[in-house]
Amino acid sequence: MSEGYPAVGRVLVVIPTYNEVDNVRQITGRVRAAAPDVDILIADDNSPDGTGAVADELAAADKQVHVLHRTDKQGLGAAYIAGFRWAREHDYDAVVEMDADGSHAPEELPKLLAAAADADVVVGSRWVRGGQVVDWPMHRLVLSRGANFYTRMMLGMPLHDATAGYRLYRMAVLDKIDLSAVESQGYCFQVDLSWRAFRAGFRFAEVPIRFVERERGVSKMSSSIIGEAMWKVAVWGTSSRLARLRGDKRR
């Protein structure tokens, strides 16, 4: 169990896995090297490729690595929520979301931790000055930038990368949000949590990161995830505007 960081407290990095046997050992080692005082929770959705067994080996060798075995594949959002609840039960002060595939460089984690001194939610952003995306085809760049512009315009959130999956939440934010009401999956899950935290009045910060496309394994992005995100953002934005017209200060 780590002692934590003075400005943040005890930090848990939640890494969801499903068929990440080629990545889990490497990403865990990089996190431990980059930020020795964080703990790690590998939330495995019963991967058939043996990821869970490798995670158990890592946990047995390092007291700052933990494993949450889930019974089946329920999606990224459900895995993160399970990790958030585990963090609450074990008295952590902040939680970091991080992909297992190396797209989120653990070496940049100290930047998120430093920014948390003055923020409740810290987003590792690809689309602020200094941010970078490596090895994406043009259509994915256009899709991501367009989706984030659309989200910013529809919801009025001052975030350049609302779909980013590399982020830190203080536990006070997750305690305020009704996690049982968060049903979104994939990239919409990130927008959903951002929207709830924004409406609750929490402080946001964005720090630039270098996002690298995964080299091993298969991306979890699908057209259904993108469609869900676009539809829900439209519903949330329209509802917010109607609420303002009615004089509802909660937006």
XYZ file of N, CA and C in Angstrom:
753
model
N 0.841 -1.188 0.000
C 0.000 0.000 0.000
C 0.883 1.248 0.000
N 0.636 2.181 -0.910
C 1.465 3.363 -1.045
C 1.088 4.425 -0.026
N 2.028 5.359 0.195
C 1.774 6.480 1.095
C 1.052 7.616 0.392
N 1.157 7.697 -0.913
C 0.428 8.707 -1.653
C 1.258 9.927 -1.978
N 0.578 10.967 -2.476
C 1.201 12.203 -2.919
C 0.662 13.357 -2.084
N 1.517 14.291 -1.650
C 1.099 15.345 -0.717
C -0.107 16.152 -1.164
N -0.187 16.530 -2.455
C -1.278 17.385 -2.924
C -2.526 16.611 -3.320
N -2.412 15.284 -3.396
C -3.530 14.474 -3.899
C -3.968 13.418 -2.892
N -3.024 12.787 -2.237
C -3.335 11.686 -1.332
C -3.019 10.356 -1.982
N -3.683 9.319 -1.547
C -3.460 7.973 -2.078
C -4.152 7.832 -3.434
N -3.390 7.370 -4.422
C -3.863 7.325 -5.810
C -3.886 5.876 -6.296
N -4.992 5.511 -6.945
C -5.139 4.185 -7.550
C -5.271 4.342 -9.054
N -4.417 3.663 -9.810
C -4.529 3.623 -11.268
C -5.330 2.387 -11.646
N -6.488 2.601 -12.269
C -7.344 1.493 -12.698
C -7.070 1.199 -14.163
N -6.689 -0.047 -14.443
C -6.366 -0.470 -15.809
C -7.309 -1.617 -16.194
N -8.368 -1.343 -16.955
C -9.249 -2.423 -17.404
C -8.549 -3.277 -18.454
N -8.780 -4.577 -18.408
C -8.168 -5.473 -19.389
C -9.184 -6.473 -19.921
N -9.046 -6.748 -21.197
C -9.735 -7.871 -21.835
C -8.846 -8.311 -22.993
N -8.270 -9.504 -22.869
C -7.327 -10.026 -23.854
C -6.143 -9.072 -24.059
N -5.485 -8.737 -22.962
C -4.314 -7.858 -23.004
C -3.070 -8.575 -22.466
N -2.990 -9.878 -22.700
C -1.874 -10.643 -22.157
C -0.526 -10.159 -22.697
N -0.522 -9.586 -23.901
C 0.723 -9.085 -24.479
C 1.138 -7.740 -23.896
N 0.217 -7.084 -23.182
C 0.469 -5.715 -22.736
C 0.525 -5.531 -21.223
N -0.173 -6.381 -20.461
C -0.411 -6.081 -19.059
C 0.875 -6.041 -18.236
N 1.797 -6.918 -18.520
C 3.046 -6.931 -17.751
C 3.861 -5.652 -18.019
N 3.924 -5.280 -19.290
C 4.709 -4.099 -19.654
C 4.102 -2.823 -19.081
N 2.780 -2.661 -19.215
C 2.161 -1.413 -18.752
C 2.269 -1.290 -17.239
N 2.144 -2.398 -16.532
C 2.270 -2.362 -15.075
C 3.677 -1.936 -14.663
N 4.678 -2.483 -15.317
C 6.054 -2.111 -15.005
C 6.331 -0.648 -15.279
N 5.777 -0.127 -16.355
C 5.993 1.285 -16.697
C 5.326 2.214 -15.691
N 4.134 1.841 -15.232
C 3.465 2.670 -14.211
C 4.273 2.670 -12.928
N 4.743 1.521 -12.508
C 5.503 1.432 -11.252
C 6.785 2.243 -11.329
N 7.396 2.300 -12.542
C 8.625 3.073 -12.702
C 8.353 4.570 -12.764
N 7.265 4.951 -13.420
C 6.973 6.372 -13.621
C 6.427 7.049 -12.373
N 5.647 6.324 -11.598
C 4.998 6.906 -10.417
C 5.007 5.861 -9.299
N 6.118 5.712 -8.610
C 6.281 4.617 -7.637
C 5.293 4.636 -6.479
N 4.690 5.796 -6.195
C 3.804 5.881 -5.034
C 2.338 5.673 -5.356
N 1.996 5.338 -6.613
C 0.610 4.991 -6.910
C 0.433 3.487 -6.769
N -0.787 3.071 -6.500
C -1.151 1.665 -6.540
C -1.860 1.385 -7.868
N -1.922 0.128 -8.241
C -2.511 -0.277 -9.516
C -3.594 -1.322 -9.261
N -4.722 -1.150 -9.932
C -5.770 -2.168 -9.925
C -6.007 -2.610 -11.360
N -5.714 -3.872 -11.640
C -6.010 -4.449 -12.949
C -7.402 -5.059 -12.871
N -8.333 -4.489 -13.629
C -9.721 -4.954 -13.627
C -9.937 -5.811 -14.869
N -9.874 -7.113 -14.697
C -9.917 -8.018 -15.835
C -11.294 -8.631 -16.019
N -11.803 -8.535 -17.251
C -13.137 -9.060 -17.576
C -13.074 -10.523 -18.025
N -12.447 -11.376 -17.194
C -12.388 -12.810 -17.467
C -11.802 -13.085 -18.858
N -10.657 -12.477 -19.137
C -10.018 -12.614 -20.452
C -9.696 -14.070 -20.761
N -10.121 -14.575 -21.920
C -9.814 -15.972 -22.270
C -8.360 -16.200 -22.648
N -7.581 -15.133 -22.841
C -6.191 -15.310 -23.253
C -5.222 -15.432 -22.083
N -5.731 -15.435 -20.850
C -4.870 -15.603 -19.689
C -4.368 -14.320 -19.059
N -4.940 -13.181 -19.441
C -4.520 -11.905 -18.850
C -4.683 -11.913 -17.336
N -5.789 -12.469 -16.866
C -6.041 -12.485 -15.426
C -4.977 -13.254 -14.655
N -4.503 -14.349 -15.214
C -3.462 -15.144 -14.545
C -2.152 -14.375 -14.466
N -1.806 -13.657 -15.526
C -0.602 -12.827 -15.505
C -0.760 -11.719 -14.467
N -1.947 -11.122 -14.404
C -2.197 -10.081 -13.415
C -2.014 -10.617 -11.994
N -2.477 -11.823 -11.746
C -2.299 -12.431 -10.424
C -0.820 -12.612 -10.096
N -0.032 -12.994 -11.080
C 1.422 -13.132 -10.874
C 2.039 -11.792 -10.490
N 1.627 -10.743 -11.175
C 2.156 -9.409 -10.883
C 1.779 -8.971 -9.476
N 0.528 -9.235 -9.086
C 0.064 -8.846 -7.752
C 0.778 -9.631 -6.663
N 1.064 -10.894 -6.926
C 1.755 -11.718 -5.939
C 3.177 -11.225 -5.697
N 3.764 -10.604 -6.705
C 5.151 -10.142 -6.605
C 5.277 -8.695 -6.135
N 4.166 -7.966 -6.086
C 4.225 -6.529 -5.771
C 2.983 -6.147 -4.977
N 3.156 -5.698 -3.750
C 2.017 -5.378 -2.879
C 1.241 -4.144 -3.336
N 1.801 -3.374 -4.282
C 1.085 -2.207 -4.792
C 0.290 -2.512 -6.054
N 0.271 -3.764 -6.464
C -0.531 -4.194 -7.602
C -1.662 -5.089 -7.103
N -2.871 -4.805 -7.551
C -4.055 -5.560 -7.126
C -4.820 -6.000 -8.371
N -5.671 -6.997 -8.201
C -6.442 -7.528 -9.325
C -7.906 -7.629 -8.927
N -8.768 -7.179 -9.812
C -10.210 -7.347 -9.655
C -10.686 -8.240 -10.788
N -11.059 -9.475 -10.457
C -11.543 -10.411 -11.464
C -13.050 -10.242 -11.623
N -13.460 -9.935 -12.849
C -14.880 -9.788 -13.152
C -15.327 -11.004 -13.955
N -16.605 -11.345 -13.836
C -17.061 -12.637 -14.342
C -17.186 -12.691 -15.857
N -17.441 -11.543 -16.507
C -17.587 -11.573 -17.962
C -17.283 -10.201 -18.538
N -17.302 -10.107 -19.859
C -16.992 -8.872 -20.566
C -18.209 -7.961 -20.559
N -18.134 -6.869 -19.790
C -19.259 -5.951 -19.655
C -18.966 -4.570 -20.214
N -17.786 -4.371 -20.748
C -17.474 -3.088 -21.359
C -16.576 -2.215 -20.499
N -15.982 -1.222 -21.146
C -15.020 -0.345 -20.495
C -15.631 0.445 -19.345
N -16.816 1.012 -19.593
C -17.448 1.821 -18.554
C -17.728 1.031 -17.291
N -18.261 -0.172 -17.449
C -18.567 -1.008 -16.293
C -17.303 -1.394 -15.531
N -16.222 -1.640 -16.264
C -14.959 -1.993 -15.612
C -14.429 -0.825 -14.793
N -14.501 0.386 -15.345
C -14.043 1.554 -14.597
C -14.901 1.800 -13.356
N -16.197 1.673 -13.491
C -17.067 1.896 -12.337
C -16.769 0.875 -11.243
N -16.538 -0.367 -11.626
C -16.150 -1.373 -10.632
C -14.841 -0.974 -9.955
N -13.902 -0.432 -10.747
C -12.640 0.030 -10.178
C -12.821 1.209 -9.248
N -13.714 2.138 -9.610
C -13.992 3.284 -8.739
C -14.549 2.811 -7.393
N -15.436 1.857 -7.441
C -16.036 1.365 -6.202
C -14.997 0.635 -5.343
N -14.110 -0.082 -5.994
C -13.025 -0.755 -5.269
C -12.146 0.285 -4.595
N -11.855 1.365 -5.296
C -11.034 2.442 -4.729
C -11.707 3.071 -3.515
N -13.001 3.276 -3.611
C -13.732 3.853 -2.478
C -13.686 2.918 -1.266
N -13.886 1.640 -1.514
C -13.877 0.661 -0.421
C -12.512 0.572 0.262
N -11.458 0.934 -0.483
C -10.103 0.811 0.060
C -9.480 2.173 0.375
N -10.339 3.187 0.503
C -9.941 4.495 1.041
C -8.895 5.233 0.223
N -9.017 5.197 -1.089
C -8.142 6.008 -1.934
C -8.716 7.419 -2.057
N -7.837 8.369 -2.354
C -8.235 9.766 -2.483
C -8.441 10.195 -3.926
N -7.881 9.468 -4.859
C -8.007 9.790 -6.281
C -7.836 8.526 -7.104
N -8.440 8.547 -8.294
C -8.393 7.402 -9.199
C -7.960 7.890 -10.572
N -7.088 7.128 -11.206
C -6.646 7.422 -12.568
C -7.155 6.343 -13.498
N -7.714 6.749 -14.635
C -8.070 5.823 -15.697
C -6.889 5.707 -16.666
N -6.555 4.494 -17.049
C -5.457 4.293 -17.998
C -5.701 3.036 -18.819
N -5.496 3.130 -20.136
C -5.620 1.965 -21.002
C -4.459 1.007 -20.788
N -4.700 -0.263 -21.056
C -3.663 -1.281 -20.905
C -2.746 -1.372 -22.107
N -3.120 -0.773 -23.222
C -2.414 -1.034 -24.477
C -1.217 -0.127 -24.741
N -0.913 0.787 -23.810
C 0.222 1.674 -23.995
C -0.107 2.973 -24.691
N -1.354 3.169 -25.115
C -1.735 4.428 -25.743
C -1.567 5.602 -24.784
N -1.810 5.341 -23.508
C -1.611 6.349 -22.465
C -0.251 6.091 -21.820
N 0.686 6.959 -22.082
C 2.049 6.738 -21.599
C 2.119 6.933 -20.086
N 2.465 5.903 -19.335
C 2.615 6.067 -17.888
C 3.637 7.134 -17.514
N 4.595 7.375 -18.384
C 5.619 8.380 -18.115
C 5.038 9.792 -18.005
N 3.807 9.980 -18.488
C 3.154 11.285 -18.386
C 2.236 11.389 -17.165
N 2.111 10.297 -16.415
C 1.260 10.312 -15.225
C 1.670 11.387 -14.219
N 2.957 11.635 -13.979
C 3.315 12.705 -13.036
C 2.725 14.069 -13.393
N 2.510 14.340 -14.685
C 1.898 15.606 -15.086
C 0.451 15.690 -14.609
N -0.275 14.588 -14.698
C -1.660 14.574 -14.229
C -1.711 14.739 -12.716
N -0.798 14.071 -12.027
C -0.769 14.166 -10.570
C -0.445 15.591 -10.120
N 0.480 16.249 -10.816
C 0.835 17.619 -10.460
C -0.338 18.571 -10.682
N -1.060 18.390 -11.793
C -2.193 19.266 -12.097
C -3.337 19.090 -11.114
N -3.418 17.923 -10.478
C -4.493 17.655 -9.522
C -4.374 18.498 -8.258
N -3.244 19.166 -8.056
C -3.107 20.050 -6.897
C -4.131 21.179 -6.939
N -4.574 21.557 -8.161
C -5.505 22.672 -8.317
C -6.753 22.288 -9.095
N -7.057 21.004 -9.170
C -8.212 20.563 -9.946
C -8.810 19.313 -9.320
N -10.093 19.092 -9.637
C -10.789 17.891 -9.174
C -10.782 16.803 -10.239
N -10.760 17.220 -11.498
C -10.686 16.303 -12.636
C -9.545 16.772 -13.530
N -8.621 15.889 -13.837
C -7.515 16.222 -14.729
C -7.604 15.317 -15.956
N -7.626 15.923 -17.130
C -7.761 15.190 -18.383
C -6.441 15.248 -19.146
N -5.920 14.093 -19.513
C -4.776 14.030 -20.414
C -5.266 14.246 -21.822
N -4.982 15.420 -22.380
C -5.636 15.866 -23.609
C -4.736 15.775 -24.833
N -5.330 15.266 -25.913
C -4.640 15.222 -27.200
C -4.783 16.517 -27.972
N -5.801 17.322 -27.608
C -6.196 18.435 -28.460
C -5.980 19.803 -27.828
N -5.102 19.905 -26.831
C -4.652 21.204 -26.346
C -3.226 21.433 -26.842
N -2.752 22.667 -26.726
C -1.405 22.985 -27.189
C -0.383 22.066 -26.514
N 0.437 21.430 -27.310
C 1.423 20.487 -26.799
C 0.979 19.046 -26.875
N -0.330 18.810 -27.090
C -0.838 17.451 -27.239
C -0.486 16.897 -28.611
N -0.479 15.582 -28.721
C -0.043 14.953 -29.971
C -0.676 13.578 -30.112
N -1.005 13.208 -31.341
C -1.494 11.873 -31.662
C -0.543 11.256 -32.680
N -0.121 10.028 -32.430
C 0.862 9.352 -33.280
C 0.211 8.151 -33.958
N 0.437 8.025 -35.258
C 0.047 6.839 -36.041
C -1.456 6.680 -36.217
N -2.178 7.790 -36.250
C -3.601 7.719 -36.584
C -3.805 8.102 -38.042
N -4.663 7.391 -38.768
C -5.014 7.827 -40.121
C -5.844 9.106 -40.068
N -5.901 9.808 -41.173
C -6.577 11.099 -41.214
C -8.043 11.001 -40.791
N -8.736 9.922 -41.191
C -10.163 9.855 -40.868
C -10.398 9.761 -39.361
N -9.472 9.131 -38.623
C -9.644 9.065 -37.167
C -9.334 10.400 -36.514
N -8.357 11.118 -37.048
C -8.068 12.449 -36.532
C -9.272 13.364 -36.716
N -9.851 13.330 -37.912
C -11.013 14.171 -38.197
C -12.189 13.772 -37.317
N -12.394 12.463 -37.142
C -13.501 11.981 -36.326
C -13.360 12.440 -34.876
N -12.161 12.289 -34.305
C -11.969 12.651 -32.908
C -12.085 14.158 -32.691
N -11.430 14.930 -33.544
C -11.522 16.383 -33.408
C -12.951 16.860 -33.608
N -13.627 16.276 -34.607
C -15.010 16.663 -34.871
C -15.939 16.303 -33.719
N -15.751 15.106 -33.157
C -16.593 14.673 -32.044
C -16.401 15.567 -30.832
N -15.169 15.974 -30.590
C -14.910 16.835 -29.436
C -15.424 18.256 -29.656
N -15.317 18.760 -30.869
C -15.897 20.076 -31.176
C -17.410 20.026 -31.014
N -18.021 18.985 -31.547
C -19.476 18.791 -31.421
C -19.893 18.734 -29.953
N -19.147 17.987 -29.157
C -19.462 17.857 -27.732
C -19.330 19.198 -27.015
N -18.267 19.931 -27.318
C -18.044 21.217 -26.672
C -19.167 22.198 -27.018
N -19.595 22.212 -28.263
C -20.657 23.117 -28.683
C -22.014 22.706 -28.104
N -22.288 21.412 -28.081
C -23.598 20.949 -27.602
C -23.751 21.099 -26.098
N -22.672 20.858 -25.359
C -22.781 20.818 -23.900
C -22.210 22.055 -23.213
N -21.399 22.823 -23.932
C -20.840 24.022 -23.312
C -19.762 23.736 -22.288
N -19.179 22.545 -22.322
C -18.090 22.231 -21.399
C -16.778 22.782 -21.943
N -15.965 23.383 -21.115
C -14.689 23.953 -21.576
C -13.593 22.897 -21.682
N -13.897 21.792 -22.338
C -12.937 20.709 -22.514
C -12.635 20.533 -23.995
N -11.354 20.460 -24.339
C -10.970 20.226 -25.714
C -10.954 18.736 -26.051
N -10.876 17.893 -25.021
C -10.800 16.443 -25.258
C -11.703 15.709 -24.264
N -13.009 15.887 -24.442
C -13.975 15.278 -23.529
C -14.050 13.770 -23.673
N -13.554 13.228 -24.791
C -13.588 11.779 -24.998
C -12.310 11.092 -24.530
N -11.363 11.858 -24.001
C -10.082 11.290 -23.571
C -10.283 10.262 -22.467
N -9.492 9.190 -22.533
C -9.603 8.127 -21.540
C -8.494 8.119 -20.506
N -7.573 9.074 -20.598
C -6.469 9.174 -19.635
C -6.797 10.341 -18.723
N -7.234 10.043 -17.511
C -7.704 11.122 -16.645
C -7.642 10.730 -15.180
N -7.676 11.742 -14.341
C -7.654 11.566 -12.891
C -8.909 12.192 -12.291
N -9.533 11.483 -11.366
C -10.662 11.998 -10.605
C -10.330 11.980 -9.121
N -10.541 13.080 -8.455
C -10.533 13.028 -6.997
C -11.752 12.238 -6.544
N -11.630 11.543 -5.438
C -12.729 10.694 -4.993
C -13.978 11.497 -4.668
N -13.806 12.762 -4.301
C -14.967 13.610 -4.020
C -15.874 13.727 -5.237
N -15.292 13.722 -6.426
C -16.088 13.791 -7.654
C -16.911 12.522 -7.821
N -16.268 11.377 -7.652
C -16.962 10.105 -7.838
C -17.988 9.861 -6.740
N -17.736 10.408 -5.541
C -18.718 10.300 -4.463
C -19.972 11.114 -4.774
N -19.789 12.231 -5.484
C -20.911 13.111 -5.813
C -21.763 12.549 -6.946
N -21.100 11.862 -7.884
C -21.800 11.319 -9.051
C -22.505 10.023 -8.675
N -23.726 9.867 -9.176
C -24.452 8.606 -8.992
C -23.938 7.611 -10.027
N -22.949 6.814 -9.624
C -22.322 5.894 -10.579
C -23.300 4.854 -11.115
N -24.304 4.519 -10.330
C -25.267 3.523 -10.792
C -26.101 4.038 -11.964
N -26.123 5.376 -12.159
C -26.892 5.960 -13.251
C -26.068 6.112 -14.522
N -24.768 5.850 -14.451
C -23.893 5.987 -15.614
C -23.935 4.682 -16.398
N -24.619 4.701 -17.517
C -24.802 3.486 -18.302
C -24.005 3.490 -19.597
N -23.391 4.599 -19.915
C -22.688 4.726 -21.188
C -21.479 3.806 -21.236
N -21.082 3.457 -22.458
C -19.907 2.624 -22.664
C -18.912 3.352 -23.564
N -17.720 2.810 -23.656
C -16.728 3.336 -24.579
C -16.435 4.804 -24.367
N -16.300 5.515 -25.479
C -15.918 6.910 -25.414
C -17.032 7.776 -24.855
N -18.266 7.369 -25.002
C -19.373 8.119 -24.420
C -19.310 8.081 -22.896
N -18.747 7.035 -22.342
C -18.582 6.945 -20.893
C -17.760 8.117 -20.383
N -16.699 8.482 -21.105
C -15.855 9.589 -20.673
C -16.616 10.911 -20.740
N -17.393 11.114 -21.787
C -18.193 12.332 -21.905
C -19.247 12.377 -20.806
N -19.867 11.240 -20.538
C -20.901 11.139 -19.512
C -20.362 11.581 -18.150
N -19.219 11.030 -17.740
C -18.633 11.410 -16.454
C -18.222 12.883 -16.437
N -17.644 13.362 -17.537
C -17.254 14.771 -17.620
C -18.465 15.679 -17.452
N -19.548 15.335 -18.118
C -20.765 16.139 -18.082
C -21.350 16.178 -16.671
N -21.358 15.044 -16.014
C -21.886 15.001 -14.648
C -21.005 15.807 -13.689
N -19.679 15.686 -13.842
C -18.772 16.435 -12.980
C -18.854 17.931 -13.252
N -18.988 18.309 -14.530
C -19.116 19.718 -14.899
C -20.384 20.322 -14.309
N -21.488 19.619 -14.424
C -22.754 20.129 -13.888
C -22.730 20.231 -12.370
N -21.902 19.407 -11.734
C -21.791 19.460 -10.265
C -20.835 20.549 -9.794
N -20.192 21.242 -10.725
C -19.364 22.381 -10.359
C -17.920 22.069 -10.019
N -17.418 20.909 -10.410
C -16.042 20.559 -10.075
C -15.049 21.247 -11.017
N -13.823 21.411 -10.539
C -12.760 22.092 -11.282
C -12.072 21.119 -12.239
N -11.879 21.570 -13.492
C -11.226 20.760 -14.512
C -9.868 21.348 -14.883
N -8.958 20.479 -15.278
C -7.691 20.889 -15.874
C -7.370 19.933 -17.002
N -6.753 20.444 -18.052
C -6.278 19.609 -19.155
C -4.769 19.755 -19.273
N -4.091 18.623 -19.395
C -2.644 18.647 -19.615
C -2.359 17.925 -20.930
N -1.416 18.421 -21.709
C -1.132 17.788 -23.004
C -0.454 16.435 -22.847
N -0.885 15.485 -23.662
C -0.251 14.165 -23.673
C 0.074 13.770 -25.107
N 0.942 12.805 -25.225
C 1.267 12.202 -26.519
C 0.554 10.855 -26.582
N -0.454 10.759 -27.423
C -1.268 9.551 -27.551
C -0.717 8.708 -28.694
N -0.410 7.458 -28.401
C 0.185 6.562 -29.398
C -0.778 5.417 -29.682
N -1.069 5.181 -30.941
C -1.934 4.062 -31.314
C -1.324 2.745 -30.861
N -2.162 1.860 -30.351
C -1.680 0.586 -29.840
C -0.934 -0.196 -30.918
N 0.138 -0.872 -30.490
C 0.947 -1.671 -31.415
C 0.529 -3.137 -31.418
N -0.035 -3.609 -30.289
C -0.438 -5.008 -30.173
C -1.895 -5.081 -29.753
N -2.603 -6.113 -30.210
C -3.994 -6.289 -29.834
C -4.923 -5.570 -30.801
N -6.210 -5.563 -30.447
C -7.251 -5.028 -31.319
C -7.961 -3.882 -30.626
N -8.160 -2.777 -31.334
C -8.873 -1.625 -30.784
C -10.317 -1.995 -30.449
N -10.827 -1.409 -29.343
C -12.189 -1.690 -28.916
C -13.210 -0.731 -29.527
N -12.751 0.259 -30.308
C -13.665 1.230 -30.901
C -14.555 0.551 -31.940
N -15.845 0.969 -31.982
C -16.772 0.436 -32.968
C -17.749 1.530 -33.372
N -18.455 1.302 -34.485
C -19.429 2.284 -34.947
C -20.576 2.439 -33.959
N -20.915 1.376 -33.229
C -22.006 1.471 -32.254
C -21.623 2.377 -31.091
N -20.342 2.335 -30.674
C -19.875 3.201 -29.602
C -19.928 4.658 -30.044
N -19.501 4.929 -31.268
C -19.537 6.288 -31.797
C -20.974 6.773 -31.917
N -21.848 5.914 -32.424
C -23.260 6.289 -32.554
C -23.904 6.584 -31.211
N -23.580 5.775 -30.203
C -24.114 6.019 -28.864
C -23.680 7.387 -28.358
N -22.408 7.719 -28.562
C -21.873 8.985 -28.071
C -22.585 10.167 -28.728
N -22.719 10.141 -30.045
C -23.347 11.253 -30.761
C -24.795 11.449 -30.323
N -25.506 10.345 -30.173
C -26.919 10.428 -29.791
C -27.072 10.980 -28.376
N -26.295 10.465 -27.440
C -26.445 10.895 -26.051
C -26.023 12.337 -25.852
N -24.975 12.767 -26.528
C -24.567 14.168 -26.430
C -25.683 15.080 -26.933
N -26.334 14.690 -28.018
C -27.449 15.478 -28.540
C -28.591 15.555 -27.524
N -28.901 14.431 -26.898
C -29.977 14.408 -25.898
C -29.611 15.279 -24.700
N -28.380 15.128 -24.186
C -27.962 15.920 -23.022
C -27.962 17.413 -23.339
N -27.443 17.777 -24.508
C -27.382 19.185 -24.876
C -28.756 19.789 -25.039
N -29.664 19.072 -25.690
C -31.026 19.565 -25.882
C -31.742 19.700 -24.544
N -31.603 18.706 -23.684
C -32.242 18.764 -22.362
C -31.720 19.940 -21.550
N -30.411 20.199 -21.648
C -29.820 21.313 -20.911
C -30.373 22.646 -21.398
N -30.501 22.799 -22.711
C -31.031 24.044 -23.252
C -32.494 24.244 -22.862
N -33.272 23.188 -22.903
C -34.672 23.294 -22.498
C -34.793 23.644 -21.024
N -33.910 23.069 -20.202
C -33.940 23.374 -18.772
C -33.625 24.839 -18.526
N -32.669 25.406 -19.277
C -32.331 26.818 -19.112
C -33.494 27.704 -19.519
N -34.205 27.317 -20.576
C -35.368 28.081 -21.005
C -36.456 28.079 -19.938
N -36.533 26.992 -19.187
C -37.530 26.903 -18.121
C -37.044 27.573 -16.842
N -35.787 28.046 -16.855
C -35.253 28.704 -15.677
C -34.670 27.762 -14.652
N -34.377 26.538 -15.061
C -33.781 25.559 -14.159
C -32.293 25.851 -14.053
N -31.823 26.324 -12.927
C -30.430 26.719 -12.750
C -29.488 25.518 -12.743
N -30.006 24.330 -12.625
C -29.146 23.144 -12.661
C -28.688 22.824 -14.074
N -29.170 23.579 -15.067
C -28.888 23.365 -16.488
C -29.500 22.059 -16.971
